[in-house]
Amino acid sequence: MDKTWMKISNRKDKAYELGVKNFLKFAYSQKVENQKIPCPCTQCNNFCNQTKTVVEDHLLTQGIRKSYTRWIHHGEQFRHQNCGDSTEHGDGEEDSDTEDLNDMLHDIGTAQWGDNWAGREESTDDSLNANHSDTDNFLKLLEDAKKELYPGNHFYSKLSFVVTLLHLKTMSGWTIKSFNALLEIFSHALPPEATVPKSFADAKKLIRDLGFKSEKIHACVNDCVLFRKENENLDTCPNLNCKEPRYKMEGSRVLRKVLRYFPLKPRLQQLYTHKEIASDMRWHKEKCVHDDNIMRHPADSEVWKHFDRLHPDFAVDPRNVRLGLATDGFNPFGTMSSAYSIWPIYLVPYNLPPWKCMRDPFFFLSILIPGPKSPGNEIAVYMEPLIDELNEMWLGVETYDAYSGKKFDLRAALLWTINDFPAYAMLSRWSTKGYQACPICMVETTCVHLPHRKKLCYTGHRRFLPIDHSWRREKKPFDGNVDFRNPVAPLSGNEILDQVQNMEVNFGKTKVQSNAKKRKRSESEAVIATIMDIENKTKDHWLCRQDLKDLGLKKELHLIPNGDSYIMPYACYSLTKEEKKKVCEFLNSVKYPDGTLHREVLEELGQKIVVILCKLERLFPPAFFDIMMHLMVHLLAEAILGGPAQYRWMFPFERHMAVLKSYVGNKARPEGCIAERYIDKECLTFCSMYLDNIDTIFNKPE
């Protein structure tokens, strides 16, 4: 049946008027002329029954709801009848959310068992019954989708009623207590035959049959190993220096430490179950506008392009997924008096368009590393299941593509990690402290120890200037020496691999490491704190001036003896109150790039960054230059490699960690609370891709 007329905006168009007449002819093909039917206009939205004349008038004056592409309220059968035994109920009323969920189950069934799965639902076909547990759960969902809420109610099925209530709970912030109270009211208000769940726990069990799961993997209490593969049947840690028991007490099965792992493969496959999302997963190649001078998306980055050149067999299929990995720690209790730290690891697919990429529904929680301590370098132990699955997905896994209606071998590759600088040390195993703290400069890092501050400073940025720059020959304004060194040449991937491939690593924390205190991080940006003279945060105080004297630098800033005390000379970067106000006004007026990066602008900024850092070296004491100041010199290269920063920053994941924190109801089991609530949310998020008539995260106003 031709429905193209529904997309015509001009309702006076002859094709539109003809389409309305054909629609009414179809709707009344099995009804009498004076019978009222649901009106599908944009105002009535199938909720109001109208006469044939009124429906025609509404469609010609107000237009038809364009998303109403299957006329289920007017006699059109569900395209796979076995998914729902009837779509006509007397007056033709049926809730579209019920049909939306039938769509969802149809897509899942097709993805798992092929196009003709519905016709084989009652058969003994091995392909349908290969995994009896998954099949039983899916058939139970089908049964709940067909089952009326109570006899005679064609508006809600058992499944659509529960899903709708759970979405309202999520979107409106209902507590579990209020949700249970509402269910009790429904149990009294509706007929006794109504299949209303008794509690929130019963309601969420219903949607758990969608197949979103997590795995519990036992871990050594000292982070030495995971009790999996060759260690699966052990009761004590195989590390000879540890030998800690797996369980809390001998004869007990209560575990001491548990890792929660959320398998990646089914979550990536779910993206291709929905036709619209499956189409969007091709966006980076089929719809993204590429310009050699402009970077708008990770697909424009040098890393992406270099990867495509190295692996053309991977790049040829746009459905293959490029991933980013992000991690950081957070305190699940919301109080700084507790040092408890949980580390989630996220994966984000970059195939999607910018308006979906990095959004909560489209990145996944992959690993939940338990507390109470940060995993430190032992994070590699906890990443073993993910690494194994990524290796499997590099070879390819059979996946159904709803957009093309065919199966293909889905492959995935990890492009980069997203983290703050301390977490960078954990993931890369390169120490971000000490004399070689810069992971780019490495052994060529310029570092000076300041005895009075008892800290290290990182200077020597003149080496990044043009070789004939006059500042390279100056001594007094800098460190008292000329600097004709060449810029640092970063190591290639192969060179780094050569350095680490024979490295011996022993995992597991000693007692000293387990009791180590967390290092405090800087709370203020160095430039602002110093020029604003913020107490306890400024880099310019009497200890810095003492270091200047010991180094023989900037004599005009040395402390001046004054009896039993000293006078600290006024520095050129010290600002008056009015000057501080002007700095704030300037910062407020700065405009930053929005969504795109221009290569020629980046190259210009890269040159300016070096000059600015050298200017700062001429003015500020060495204590000003911590490692974060030094890393600015590498920003240009990072931007060209990775593309726009909004695809590689921590903000979306930090916001999501606040959501995970809100999931903790039982403070004795924070990881378990987070894992359970996250899976519930995953199930509802997947359902919400198919729902139109209630507010979901996909259709709510921005």
XYZ file of C-alpha atoms in Angstrom:
702
model
C 0.000 0.000 0.000
C 1.375 3.387 -1.034
C 1.990 5.656 1.974
C 4.336 8.193 0.386
C 1.544 10.785 0.490
C 1.958 10.967 4.282
C 5.289 12.778 3.808
C 3.769 15.545 1.628
C 3.713 18.822 3.585
C 1.302 20.615 1.211
C -2.103 19.241 2.187
C -3.676 20.825 -0.919
C -1.551 18.619 -3.137
C -3.681 16.253 -5.263
C -1.512 13.300 -4.280
C -2.122 14.043 -0.593
C -5.909 14.322 -1.081
C -5.932 11.046 -3.017
C -3.925 9.411 -0.245
C -6.490 10.526 2.363
C -9.306 9.004 0.304
C -7.436 5.720 -0.084
C -6.707 5.676 3.657
C -10.400 6.111 4.511
C -11.338 3.442 1.974
C -8.927 1.045 3.676
C -10.047 1.991 7.203
C -13.736 1.417 6.366
C -13.205 -1.721 4.272
C -14.594 -3.839 7.116
C -16.706 -1.222 8.895
C -20.042 0.488 8.314
C -20.011 4.090 7.085
C -21.443 5.644 10.264
C -19.002 3.896 12.629
C -16.424 6.063 14.400
C -12.719 5.249 14.048
C -9.543 6.584 15.738
C -8.495 9.813 14.038
C -4.763 9.774 13.120
C -4.426 13.552 12.684
C -1.675 15.414 14.522
C -4.135 16.645 17.152
C -6.210 13.508 17.879
C -3.225 11.156 17.519
C -5.512 8.064 17.420
C -6.808 8.775 20.929
C -10.139 10.285 19.790
C -12.764 8.407 17.768
C -14.389 10.451 15.017
C -16.831 9.938 12.163
C -15.564 9.421 8.628
C -16.370 13.015 7.662
C -14.588 14.491 10.684
C -11.516 12.280 10.138
C -11.298 13.391 6.506
C -11.650 17.059 7.520
C -8.930 16.696 10.220
C -6.506 15.004 7.845
C -6.981 17.716 5.204
C -6.699 20.631 7.636
C -4.299 19.413 10.330
C -2.365 16.654 8.591
C -1.678 13.040 9.508
C 0.813 11.976 12.159
C 3.832 11.146 9.972
C 5.228 8.540 12.350
C 2.009 6.505 12.020
C 3.466 4.414 9.214
C 1.681 1.149 10.062
C -2.062 1.627 10.368
C -2.577 -0.765 13.252
C -5.581 1.192 14.594
C -7.350 0.884 11.270
C -7.078 -2.785 10.427
C -3.524 -3.241 9.114
C -2.081 -6.516 10.354
C 1.241 -6.668 12.178
C 3.703 -7.611 9.469
C 4.585 -10.886 11.246
C 1.274 -12.180 12.540
C 2.807 -14.745 14.848
C 4.298 -11.915 16.911
C 0.763 -10.835 17.809
C -2.297 -12.971 17.174
C -4.648 -10.095 16.397
C -4.530 -6.420 15.574
C -8.234 -5.840 15.235
C -10.410 -5.564 18.294
C -13.904 -4.442 17.453
C -13.603 -0.669 17.220
C -9.978 -0.891 16.077
C -8.435 0.597 19.221
C -5.051 -0.730 20.280
C -2.193 0.977 21.967
C 0.647 1.846 19.620
C 3.186 1.255 22.412
C 2.110 -2.385 22.391
C 2.807 -2.503 18.670
C 6.089 -0.634 19.187
C 7.203 -3.343 21.609
C 6.103 -5.986 19.108
C 8.423 -4.238 16.657
C 11.204 -4.509 19.218
C 10.614 -8.230 19.768
C 10.422 -8.797 16.023
C 13.823 -7.115 15.578
C 15.348 -9.161 18.401
C 13.914 -12.393 17.008
C 15.158 -11.614 13.509
C 18.610 -10.731 14.821
C 18.844 -13.995 16.765
C 17.119 -16.509 14.506
C 16.609 -14.983 11.040
C 13.735 -13.537 9.042
C 11.412 -16.548 9.421
C 11.834 -16.976 13.155
C 8.165 -16.141 13.835
C 6.980 -18.993 11.625
C 9.251 -21.401 13.527
C 8.291 -20.166 16.986
C 6.566 -23.421 17.923
C 8.944 -25.632 15.953
C 11.864 -27.703 17.175
C 14.350 -26.042 14.805
C 17.836 -26.303 16.286
C 18.654 -22.719 15.240
C 15.805 -21.404 17.353
C 16.541 -23.628 20.318
C 20.341 -23.556 20.266
C 20.449 -21.593 23.523
C 17.497 -22.867 25.528
C 17.825 -20.271 28.283
C 17.790 -17.290 25.895
C 15.013 -18.859 23.829
C 12.822 -19.497 26.870
C 13.301 -15.918 28.057
C 12.465 -14.538 24.626
C 9.344 -16.692 24.250
C 8.224 -15.526 27.675
C 8.567 -11.916 26.488
C 6.495 -12.763 23.404
C 3.820 -14.251 25.615
C 3.764 -11.151 27.839
C 3.559 -8.918 24.753
C 0.486 -10.814 23.497
C -1.232 -11.118 26.855
C -3.822 -8.422 27.567
C -3.451 -6.543 30.834
C -6.877 -7.961 31.693
C -9.540 -9.550 29.471
C -11.086 -6.954 27.176
C -8.302 -4.356 27.559
C -6.833 -3.848 24.098
C -4.936 -0.717 25.106
C -2.159 -2.351 27.122
C -0.495 -5.723 27.053
C 1.193 -7.032 30.187
C 4.595 -6.064 28.771
C 3.672 -2.597 27.484
C 1.971 -1.720 30.793
C 5.067 -2.604 32.829
C 7.480 -0.886 30.420
C 5.345 2.279 30.424
C 5.261 2.392 34.225
C 9.007 1.832 34.513
C 9.663 4.632 32.030
C 7.436 7.001 33.979
C 9.324 6.054 37.147
C 12.672 6.756 35.479
C 11.686 10.013 33.744
C 9.798 11.394 36.771
C 12.236 10.325 39.468
C 9.821 8.157 41.452
C 11.210 6.289 44.418
C 10.827 2.528 44.679
C 8.524 3.068 47.660
C 6.186 5.322 45.663
C 6.287 2.915 42.702
C 5.267 -0.004 44.938
C 2.467 2.113 46.426
C 1.171 2.874 42.922
C 1.209 -0.829 42.024
C -0.832 -1.566 45.129
C -3.412 1.032 44.054
C -3.597 -0.555 40.601
C -4.095 -4.007 42.137
C -7.207 -2.703 43.937
C -8.517 -0.454 41.136
C -8.206 -2.909 38.236
C -10.103 -6.191 37.829
C -8.745 -9.170 39.787
C -7.616 -10.792 36.517
C -5.243 -7.884 35.784
C -1.614 -8.993 35.471
C -0.168 -6.154 37.551
C 3.255 -6.874 39.098
C 3.262 -6.939 42.876
C 6.430 -4.871 43.315
C 9.223 -3.016 41.545
C 11.356 -6.149 41.812
C 8.722 -8.174 39.917
C 8.388 -5.436 37.287
C 12.077 -5.273 36.489
C 12.323 -9.080 36.299
C 9.983 -8.889 33.324
C 12.290 -6.685 31.222
C 15.437 -8.537 32.293
C 14.488 -11.210 29.750
C 15.727 -8.833 27.031
C 19.144 -10.359 27.588
C 21.210 -7.541 29.113
C 23.488 -9.200 31.631
C 26.663 -8.782 33.639
C 29.191 -11.356 34.724
C 30.606 -11.701 38.221
C 34.292 -12.574 38.135
C 36.098 -13.394 41.369
C 39.268 -11.415 42.067
C 42.192 -11.655 44.461
C 41.825 -9.205 47.316
C 45.298 -7.809 46.461
C 44.498 -7.478 42.730
C 46.992 -10.184 41.728
C 44.729 -12.238 39.446
C 41.167 -12.941 38.389
C 39.869 -16.393 39.216
C 39.074 -17.301 35.621
C 40.505 -19.553 32.921
C 43.385 -21.522 34.493
C 42.663 -19.993 37.947
C 38.927 -20.687 37.935
C 38.972 -23.597 40.390
C 41.574 -22.215 42.810
C 40.642 -21.292 46.387
C 43.740 -19.169 47.037
C 45.699 -16.649 44.993
C 48.361 -18.368 42.832
C 50.816 -15.515 43.486
C 53.484 -16.983 45.770
C 53.952 -13.609 47.486
C 50.228 -13.327 48.227
C 48.395 -16.648 48.723
C 45.328 -14.765 50.008
C 42.156 -16.882 50.198
C 39.419 -16.426 47.614
C 36.607 -16.577 50.184
C 36.130 -14.773 53.458
C 36.245 -17.904 55.622
C 37.233 -21.508 55.126
C 34.200 -23.472 54.028
C 32.323 -20.260 53.175
C 31.361 -19.252 49.644
C 31.231 -15.537 50.471
C 33.657 -13.800 48.126
C 36.202 -11.220 49.215
C 36.306 -9.267 45.953
C 34.143 -9.384 42.817
C 34.607 -7.735 39.422
C 31.474 -6.882 37.430
C 31.959 -7.326 33.688
C 29.375 -6.222 31.107
C 30.051 -8.155 27.863
C 30.720 -5.917 24.879
C 29.626 -8.172 22.025
C 25.844 -8.277 22.723
C 25.794 -4.544 23.400
C 27.389 -3.692 20.071
C 25.078 -6.154 18.333
C 22.060 -4.442 19.889
C 23.014 -1.236 18.065
C 22.384 -3.035 14.785
C 19.088 -4.531 15.948
C 17.302 -1.171 15.568
C 16.998 -0.033 11.947
C 17.588 3.683 12.606
C 20.615 3.137 14.837
C 22.021 0.584 12.388
C 21.800 3.257 9.686
C 23.509 5.811 11.928
C 26.421 3.419 12.504
C 27.376 4.037 8.853
C 27.221 7.832 9.197
C 30.975 8.361 9.528
C 31.551 7.059 5.996
C 28.310 7.544 4.081
C 27.086 10.921 5.351
C 30.004 12.668 7.050
C 31.318 15.564 4.927
C 35.101 15.197 4.827
C 37.411 18.178 4.312
C 41.185 17.794 4.462
C 41.466 21.124 6.277
C 38.607 20.756 8.789
C 38.092 18.196 11.547
C 34.520 17.823 12.800
C 34.423 14.168 13.822
C 36.922 11.507 14.932
C 36.680 10.150 11.373
C 38.618 13.274 10.295
C 41.469 12.607 12.728
C 44.906 11.342 11.764
C 44.561 8.312 14.049
C 41.400 7.194 12.224
C 42.947 7.750 8.778
C 46.210 6.042 9.725
C 44.279 3.059 11.066
C 42.315 2.816 7.804
C 45.562 2.799 5.814
C 47.030 0.054 7.991
C 43.882 -2.112 7.947
C 41.991 -1.596 4.658
C 40.075 -4.866 5.189
C 38.613 -3.340 8.382
C 37.943 0.074 6.838
C 36.086 -1.259 3.799
C 32.944 -2.007 5.855
C 31.618 1.149 7.581
C 29.721 -1.000 10.077
C 32.932 -2.070 11.806
C 33.167 -0.178 15.083
C 35.904 2.171 16.285
C 35.952 2.472 20.067
C 37.339 4.775 22.714
C 37.967 3.632 26.301
C 37.462 5.938 29.285
C 38.033 5.439 32.989
C 38.337 7.314 36.269
C 37.570 6.684 39.909
C 34.722 8.037 42.034
C 33.560 7.834 45.618
C 30.151 6.066 45.666
C 29.177 7.473 49.052
C 29.289 11.179 48.223
C 31.385 12.052 51.241
C 35.064 12.958 51.375
C 35.411 11.393 54.820
C 35.496 8.021 53.077
C 38.391 7.064 50.808
C 36.382 4.379 48.983
C 37.056 4.393 45.228
C 35.237 2.516 42.452
C 36.629 2.570 38.909
C 34.192 2.132 36.008
C 35.560 1.524 32.507
C 33.462 2.802 29.606
C 33.512 2.095 25.878
C 32.188 4.609 23.359
C 31.560 3.778 19.646
C 32.596 6.580 17.279
C 30.679 5.464 14.171
C 27.668 7.557 15.171
C 26.928 11.146 14.080
C 27.989 14.016 16.384
C 24.536 14.486 17.903
C 24.521 10.883 19.140
C 28.201 10.158 19.685
C 29.277 10.533 23.347
C 25.652 10.646 24.550
C 24.672 8.458 27.489
C 22.520 5.936 25.556
C 25.354 5.253 23.129
C 28.292 4.479 25.368
C 28.570 1.409 27.535
C 29.734 0.559 31.003
C 32.140 -2.313 30.340
C 33.850 -3.012 33.674
C 33.138 -2.031 37.270
C 36.357 -2.393 39.273
C 35.525 -2.793 42.980
C 36.909 -0.693 45.794
C 37.881 0.273 48.340
C 41.260 1.191 46.807
C 42.192 2.407 43.349
C 43.428 -0.502 41.186
C 46.588 1.410 40.265
C 48.815 -0.469 37.833
C 46.779 -3.615 38.506
C 44.001 -2.167 36.340
C 45.481 -4.419 33.628
C 44.386 -7.467 35.643
C 40.791 -6.283 35.674
C 40.836 -5.485 31.956
C 41.667 -9.076 30.962
C 38.043 -10.047 30.065
C 37.657 -6.932 27.909
C 40.984 -7.493 26.155
C 39.979 -11.087 25.382
C 36.652 -9.933 23.946
C 38.272 -7.170 21.886
C 40.634 -9.761 20.409
C 37.608 -11.880 19.538
C 35.818 -8.945 17.961
C 38.874 -8.039 15.906
C 38.336 -11.336 14.080
C 34.599 -10.688 13.718
C 31.308 -11.983 15.160
C 28.188 -12.723 13.132
C 25.659 -9.920 13.605
C 22.268 -9.071 12.103
C 21.997 -5.640 10.473
C 18.396 -4.408 10.637
C 19.084 -1.654 8.098
C 20.169 -4.004 5.310
C 18.219 -7.004 6.575
C 21.317 -9.200 6.297
C 23.944 -10.662 8.586
C 27.588 -9.617 8.496
C 30.794 -10.131 10.467
C 31.008 -7.279 12.964
C 34.529 -6.235 13.922
C 35.708 -3.717 16.508
C 38.978 -1.920 17.280
C 40.121 0.350 20.106
C 41.537 3.683 18.885
C 42.507 5.480 22.105
C 41.870 5.964 25.803
C 40.192 8.905 27.564
C 41.393 9.756 31.062
C 42.926 12.375 33.289
C 46.695 12.435 33.732
C 46.970 10.219 36.871
C 44.728 7.596 35.225
C 46.939 7.838 32.125
C 49.777 6.403 34.203
C 47.622 3.422 35.208
C 46.517 2.616 31.659
C 49.851 3.211 29.913
C 52.188 2.029 32.696
C 54.266 5.185 32.127
C 54.872 7.003 35.396
C 53.481 10.536 35.251
C 55.595 11.554 38.241
C 59.317 12.106 38.604
C 62.054 13.250 36.260
C 60.527 11.618 33.146
C 56.889 12.479 33.777
C 56.121 13.598 30.222
C 54.932 10.563 28.183
C 55.967 12.302 24.925
C 59.400 13.665 25.866
C 60.153 10.619 28.038
C 63.902 10.457 28.776
C 64.417 13.875 27.162
C 62.092 15.615 29.652
C 63.732 18.760 31.068
C 63.247 18.588 34.824
C 64.769 20.470 37.792
C 64.387 19.621 41.475
C 63.449 22.529 43.756
C 64.855 21.764 47.244
C 62.807 24.326 49.145
C 59.488 23.500 47.477
C 60.463 19.822 47.446
C 58.934 19.532 44.007
C 60.006 19.110 40.407
C 59.596 21.745 37.707
C 59.479 21.152 33.941
C 60.983 23.885 31.787
C 63.241 23.977 28.706
C 60.558 24.888 26.171
C 63.004 26.859 24.014
C 63.967 23.625 22.276
C 60.581 23.727 20.505
C 61.257 27.192 19.017
C 62.636 27.592 15.461
C 66.363 26.854 15.484
C 67.266 30.449 14.591
C 65.037 32.077 17.222
C 66.853 34.761 19.241
C 65.615 33.438 22.596
C 67.649 30.260 22.143
C 70.807 32.352 22.658
C 69.576 34.237 25.732
C 70.740 33.127 29.174
C 69.654 35.504 31.936
C 65.863 35.505 31.360
C 65.791 31.705 31.329
C 67.901 29.102 33.130
C 71.282 30.784 32.617
C 72.174 28.655 29.581
C 71.708 28.752 25.823
C 69.479 26.062 24.326
C 70.113 24.709 20.818
C 68.560 21.277 21.312
C 66.282 19.877 18.643
C 62.578 19.387 19.404
C 61.674 16.034 20.921
C 60.759 13.406 18.315
C 57.975 11.174 19.733
C 58.537 7.444 19.533
C 56.537 5.441 17.023
C 54.244 2.630 18.075
C 56.735 0.010 16.954
C 59.538 1.678 18.936
C 57.421 1.679 22.081
C 56.459 -1.946 21.492
C 60.136 -2.880 21.203
C 60.765 -1.284 24.603
C 57.965 -3.026 26.481
C 57.535 -6.426 24.811
C 60.112 -8.165 27.046
C 59.115 -6.295 30.201
C 58.355 -8.487 33.207
C 55.384 -7.313 35.238
C 54.379 -8.722 38.609
C 50.834 -7.859 39.598
C 49.509 -7.549 43.118
C 49.659 -4.929 45.844
C 51.945 -5.173 48.845
C 50.693 -4.112 52.263
C 52.522 -0.798 51.915
C 50.889 -0.132 48.544
C 47.449 -1.037 49.868
C 47.798 1.430 52.746
C 49.273 4.241 50.621
C 47.462 7.551 50.823
C 45.909 9.066 47.762
C 47.950 11.876 46.225
C 46.241 15.258 46.298
C 45.530 16.831 42.943
C 45.888 20.490 42.079
C 42.611 22.308 42.599
C 43.419 25.465 40.671
C 44.952 26.375 37.367
C 48.492 27.641 37.881
C 48.304 30.860 35.835
C 45.104 32.162 37.425
C 46.112 31.139 40.943
C 49.458 32.942 40.628
C 48.456 36.195 38.970
C 45.370 36.454 41.204
C 47.560 35.657 44.231
C 45.097 33.052 45.533
C 46.140 32.021 49.018
C 47.541 28.476 49.343
C 47.272 28.006 45.571
C 49.658 30.563 44.120
C 52.968 29.258 42.771
C 54.769 32.387 43.960
C 55.653 32.466 47.656
C 58.773 32.699 49.818
C 59.878 29.071 49.228
C 59.830 29.706 45.460
C 61.945 32.818 45.970
C 64.445 30.801 48.022
C 64.737 28.309 45.154
C 65.424 31.194 42.760
C 68.335 32.268 44.924
C 69.780 28.756 45.063
C 69.504 28.427 41.283
C 70.972 31.878 40.715
C 68.015 32.980 38.576
C 65.948 36.202 38.444
C 67.886 38.168 41.059
C 65.240 40.895 41.086
C 62.844 38.424 42.751
C 65.201 37.189 45.481
C 64.105 37.710 49.081
C 65.535 40.828 50.734
C 66.719 40.391 54.375
C 64.963 42.729 56.802
C 66.197 42.024 60.324
C 64.744 38.714 61.475
C 62.433 38.505 58.445
C 62.482 38.957 54.687
C 60.801 41.238 52.195
C 59.411 39.562 49.058
C 59.916 41.953 46.110
C 56.921 42.855 43.983
C 56.826 40.753 40.775
C 55.831 42.085 37.362
C 53.003 39.518 37.168
C 51.419 40.641 40.444
C 48.159 42.436 39.637
C 46.205 45.220 41.294
C 42.521 44.831 42.029
C 41.542 46.682 38.847
C 43.921 44.610 36.740
C 42.481 41.409 38.184
C 39.020 42.625 37.237
C 40.154 43.263 33.660
C 41.629 39.756 33.448
C 38.290 38.272 34.527
C 36.438 40.380 31.944
C 38.838 39.196 29.248
C 38.411 35.537 30.168
C 34.646 35.998 30.106
C 34.832 37.345 26.549
C 36.975 34.548 25.107
C 35.291 32.506 22.358
C 36.324 28.887 21.935
C 36.054 26.644 18.851
C 32.632 25.035 18.575
C 32.660 21.556 17.101
C 35.325 21.999 14.414
C 39.080 22.357 14.154
C 40.910 23.991 11.217
C 44.326 22.535 10.531
C 45.984 25.803 9.507
C 44.668 27.442 12.681
C 46.004 24.544 14.750
C 49.446 24.899 13.225
C 49.454 28.614 14.010
C 48.302 27.962 17.570
C 50.997 25.311 17.973
C 53.678 27.894 17.227
C 52.064 30.404 19.580
C 51.886 27.900 22.441
C 55.668 27.470 22.378
C 56.225 31.244 22.344
C 53.774 31.752 25.212
C 55.453 29.074 27.340
C 58.843 30.677 26.709
C 57.438 34.096 27.667
C 56.152 32.579 30.892
C 59.614 31.116 31.579
C 61.058 34.614 31.261
C 58.616 35.983 33.849
C 57.624 33.326 36.373
C 59.734 31.320 38.825
C 60.469 27.654 37.954
C 57.949 26.415 40.543
C 55.225 27.711 38.237
C 55.969 24.995 35.669
C 54.413 21.769 36.869
C 53.873 18.887 34.447
C 50.432 20.159 33.386
C 51.977 23.418 32.168
C 54.568 21.495 30.182
C 51.995 19.259 28.471
C 50.554 22.297 26.702
C 53.457 22.139 24.255
C 52.074 18.842 22.930
C 48.460 19.989 22.504
C 48.810 20.659 18.785
C 49.970 17.126 18.010
C 47.219 15.637 20.198
C 44.521 17.698 18.455
C 45.688 16.632 15.000
C 45.897 12.990 16.062
C 42.521 12.794 17.799
C 40.357 15.547 16.342
C 37.898 17.770 18.271
C 38.244 17.577 22.038
C 34.532 16.959 22.747
C 34.968 13.367 21.547
C 37.886 12.730 23.895
C 37.097 14.538 27.124
C 35.894 13.139 30.425
C 32.839 15.332 31.000
C 30.151 12.862 29.755
C 31.665 10.054 31.794
C 32.049 12.166 34.924
C 28.375 13.098 34.644
C 27.518 9.429 34.268
C 29.551 8.587 37.370
C 27.259 10.937 39.291
C 24.342 8.834 37.998
C 26.097 5.634 39.091
C 26.597 7.178 42.514
C 22.828 7.736 42.774
C 22.273 3.994 42.210
C 23.883 3.084 45.552
C 21.079 2.151 47.932
C 22.951 -0.374 50.073
C 26.246 1.142 51.203
C 27.527 -2.274 52.198
C 27.289 -3.411 48.561
C 27.835 -0.346 46.337
C 29.177 -2.287 43.329
C 26.219 -4.676 43.356
C 23.723 -1.807 43.528
C 25.365 -0.055 40.606
C 25.501 -3.199 38.454
C 21.844 -4.090 39.051
C 20.494 -0.596 38.460
C 22.657 -0.105 35.375
C 21.288 -3.262 33.724
C 17.736 -2.143 34.525
C 18.453 1.171 32.834
C 19.986 -0.591 29.813
C 16.810 -2.635 29.350
C 14.587 0.446 29.559
C 16.869 2.411 27.244
C 16.610 -0.309 24.626
C 12.804 -0.359 24.945
C 12.673 3.428 24.690
C 14.165 3.297 21.168
C 10.809 1.887 20.049
C 8.340 3.946 22.117
C 6.687 7.097 20.782
C 3.710 7.861 22.997
C 5.549 8.418 26.290
C 8.527 10.579 27.177
C 11.829 8.743 26.859
C 15.465 9.850 26.720
C 15.210 9.645 22.931
C 12.175 11.849 22.350
C 12.108 14.233 25.303
C 12.764 17.917 24.484
C 16.400 19.011 24.836
